[in-house]
Amino acid sequence: MSRTLAAFAAGLGLVVGAADRAAAQTRLPAQGLSNYGMPGLLDMPTATVMPDGTLAFTAQAMPGTQRVALSFQALPRVTVSFRYARADVLSWRQRTGMALTDRSFDIHWQVLDEGRYLPALAVGLRDFIGTGLYSGEYVVATRTINPRLRASLGMGWGRLATHGEFTNPLSVLSDRFRTRPGGFTGTGGQFEAGRWFRGPAALFAGVEYQATDRLTLLAEYSSDDYRRERPRVGWSTPVNIGFRYQLTPSSTLSGYVLHGRNVGLQASFAFNPRQPPNGGPRLAAPVPVHLRAPPGSGGYSTAWAAADAATLGAQARAALAPAFAAEGVRVERIDLEPHRAVVRLTNQRHEALPRALGRTARVLSRSLPDSVEEFVLIPMQGGVAGTAVTLRRSDLERAEHDPAGTERLLAAARFADPLGFPGVGRGWQPLPEGRDAFEWSVGPYLATSYFDPVRPVRADVGLRAQLRYSLAENLSVNATLSQRLWGNIDGGPLGPDTLRGTRFTSRVRTSAPLYSSDRPTVDRLTLDYTMRPGRDLYARVSVGWLERMYAGVSTELLWSRPDSRLALGVELNAVGQRDPRSLLGLNDLRITTGHVSAYYDFGGGFLGQVDVGRYLAGDVGATFRLERGFANGLRVGAYATLTDMPFSVFGEGSFDKGIYLTLPMAALLGQPTRSSYSATIQSLNRDGGARLRVQGRLYPTIRESREQALRLGWGAILQ
Amino acid sequence: MTSATTGARYLRIAAAAAGIALAGCSNSPTFGTLGYDQIAPSLAALGSGRAAQAERLRPTPGFPGLDPAVIAGVTMPLMGAYLESLQAVSALSPAASNGPVDTWQTSDQVMMSFVGGGVLVSSRGLAGDLHAADASQTAALIGAGRGGAAQRRHVYLDGVFARQTVTLTCTVEPSGAETLRLNGRAHATLRFDETCSDGAGLRVVNRYWRDARGPTIRQSSQWIGPIAGTIHLQRLND
């Protein structure tokens, strides 16, 4: 092989195509992450940011303190972070015999980017919801002195003013800035805005020096004296020193000495969705578009359409099935008319639906009679027909090699409700010819339970089978069966029953550990039906064992117009609580729960959702969600639920809130796939603000083919 | 077999076993957990690194190692390709024409499109594909046998399928006549060197050997993009 290569290269005259970035490669990396998982040096913040959309994970450990953090560059200048920490706080250990475990959220806003003369400037809140172990605020400026050297200077409050503190300069505005209220409000977990930027202030500073391409040296003057962690964390100087080593373009390893006494390590891994590892998943080339002869040359006859339409469509589907399969698409039905083809398809491979649409259109351009000018592509998701996307064949021919072809195709594309197109009706949709009614998969599962102070991570692992028997396209029996092989979630504590004796139903979620066991379990066994009651309307009925803890009936109605940013839904559920000790039995608890939901797509991947209704415990209130999604399937969001349940009844944390994310597997595996991993991290699993976890909710089912989502991923249509 | 390759083999077997254990299985690619068939190729790529990537660009069994004797027996036009970044060799044959653009493809799902007899305007099937390009000015200069200034516009897609446009300012210089000996046949060619810059430190050199009589570019070295790097192309049998 190498001989052939050498000979071939020699044949080319050993020409080397020169392509080099002459500009210095040794510039400081755009960002570094501190021990808190936020832009910073070691413990101190800097006024830097990560590339927009970057999701980062950091872990830090030294004797007396360990932290893990998940950080997200939510906007180009706004970084947010969720952190779980274990700190050996003396007063806590004396009281409980344990180290303190703490969950906290940070937010960092880069007010000014670095300019020619002005430094970058950022403001941040550490631990701004919660019990306040790390509660502190800062203002920091960062300036690049030369390509290898960057310096920062800032002022901190709260924990960031525990060394070298002085009277708060803000007290010239008002005397109330002079002192900082201690402790936390009620049961914790609330915004402690009354504390922000109050009490003494202190200065901190730091420098970072890029010694080599991969090695950065760090030094800082810290205004955090770790007084609550002493003596477990030693202190003999305010100066911290360390290094950061770039292991790969996306990961770093750091080592440091804090306050002259404590040696620690930190690792970070950052995923920038715009720059996936190795240039992203490797795609097989699609088939080239076929350019028809000019009209009038005889190829545009429609005589072929005289044959029976159903037979033509079935023949086309059968003949083209291998070509579609090669493009990762399953075509379920083709309706051929003299000038139009309506194609119902399922995207089996591509992270972005537009790529599957584009590849379907390419195959059609190579195979359908020349007279067929319109391709109507209807993507199917979970038995529901998504937005019908109409592309003109001549537009596709012109766009194939046009540098602006993607945009021109989008401008000419039409998006419509599929209802009324051939093969898409209101009710019963027969299973397409050639489709297996029975689908199954068996694989491992991992269930986790976080933040038990004794054992912060609990997990169950085992085997899980998913089975589906389709009676029609839109009517199926679905089952999920699990057998745990190992696990300790059932050993976890249920936590205090704070709802006992109130008007709320207790143990609607806090009894979850009881449902984990070594017995075989039926996680789900449902009959699911979807239908289209009318234009822009979608409906769902699910009956059976809906989730691990509840069985009953769940119904839903959704209004969604393909081109509207707004969608509205109503959900009503009548359920009984399942008996944890029985395979299919129920206990005596009966609950009626339901919500009215509004979904708003702001464009650019930002989605807001508000659900107003009655929760499982009988509390009434609303859930607010905001998420940012990317065309490759990465989604990061946060939610909070506020109900009429008093914070004191809710218990620790005051109200339910958390973050959730979906990681597409394509970037990790290096090849296109629709697989993804989703996780929700609740700050605490409690009974207030708890919702039924029913599968197949309508908005998530169809959202991928809503116009805003198609626009977001449209860049992939000619890929 | 050396101990190193034995070790590598065991590693791959272990990785494959872990893949089976982790991945589970399914009768439908859209259903349930990650299928083994989805994980297996990436494990293979991890196990054998570059070789596995080069595999994708390997010629079909019909053209083993681009053997001249085999090439001589092929009637359709063939273009040999050597991609520096993967150290991979392949053979392309014509697949489609759309107006001024000719598309060639390998048997293993790599596709390249050209204007003006051989100026690259897009690639598919490589990491860091050139999504589309306007290289019409360069092609016109080479076609006319002249030197001069040319603007190029290259479009790449980032990880979220957003366009990243690179505008290159180029100078095409005729570098005189050269006789190429390709697959035992002599071709009189004119050589052109194209030097491009994006004004921000990126410098690219493309070279073309155009047939002295016609528009066909017999041989070239062309920059695809920052990730895919440079490809060397050569017409093999016409």
PDB file of C-alpha atoms in Angstrom, chain A residues 26 141 186 188 199 219 281 339 360 402 442 444 523 542 617 631 707:
ATOM      1  CA  THR A  26       0.403  30.103  20.227  1.00  0.00           C
ATOM      2  CA  ALA A 141     -11.798  42.913  34.015  1.00  0.00           C
ATOM      3  CA  GLY A 186     -36.794  29.283  54.456  1.00  0.00           C
ATOM      4  CA  GLY A 188     -33.345  27.092  50.686  1.00  0.00           C
ATOM      5  CA  GLY A 199     -21.390  43.198  52.796  1.00  0.00           C
ATOM      6  CA  ALA A 219      -1.157  32.477  39.276  1.00  0.00           C
ATOM      7  CA  PRO A 281     -19.581  12.737  11.662  1.00  0.00           C
ATOM      8  CA  HIS A 339     -46.549  16.558 -12.267  1.00  0.00           C
ATOM      9  CA  THR A 360     -34.808  11.606  -0.649  1.00  0.00           C
ATOM     10  CA  ASP A 402     -24.792  26.796  -6.200  1.00  0.00           C
ATOM     11  CA  VAL A 442     -32.929  -5.179  23.761  1.00  0.00           C
ATOM     12  CA  PRO A 444     -28.589  -2.249  28.683  1.00  0.00           C
ATOM     13  CA  ASP A 523     -41.969   0.038  32.996  1.00  0.00           C
ATOM     14  CA  SER A 542     -52.571   6.430  25.802  1.00  0.00           C
ATOM     15  CA  ALA A 617     -49.815  16.036  44.524  1.00  0.00           C
ATOM     16  CA  ALA A 631     -29.419  21.635  14.455  1.00  0.00           C
ATOM     17  CA  GLU A 707     -41.000  25.001  10.177  1.00  0.00           C
TER      18      GLU A 707
END
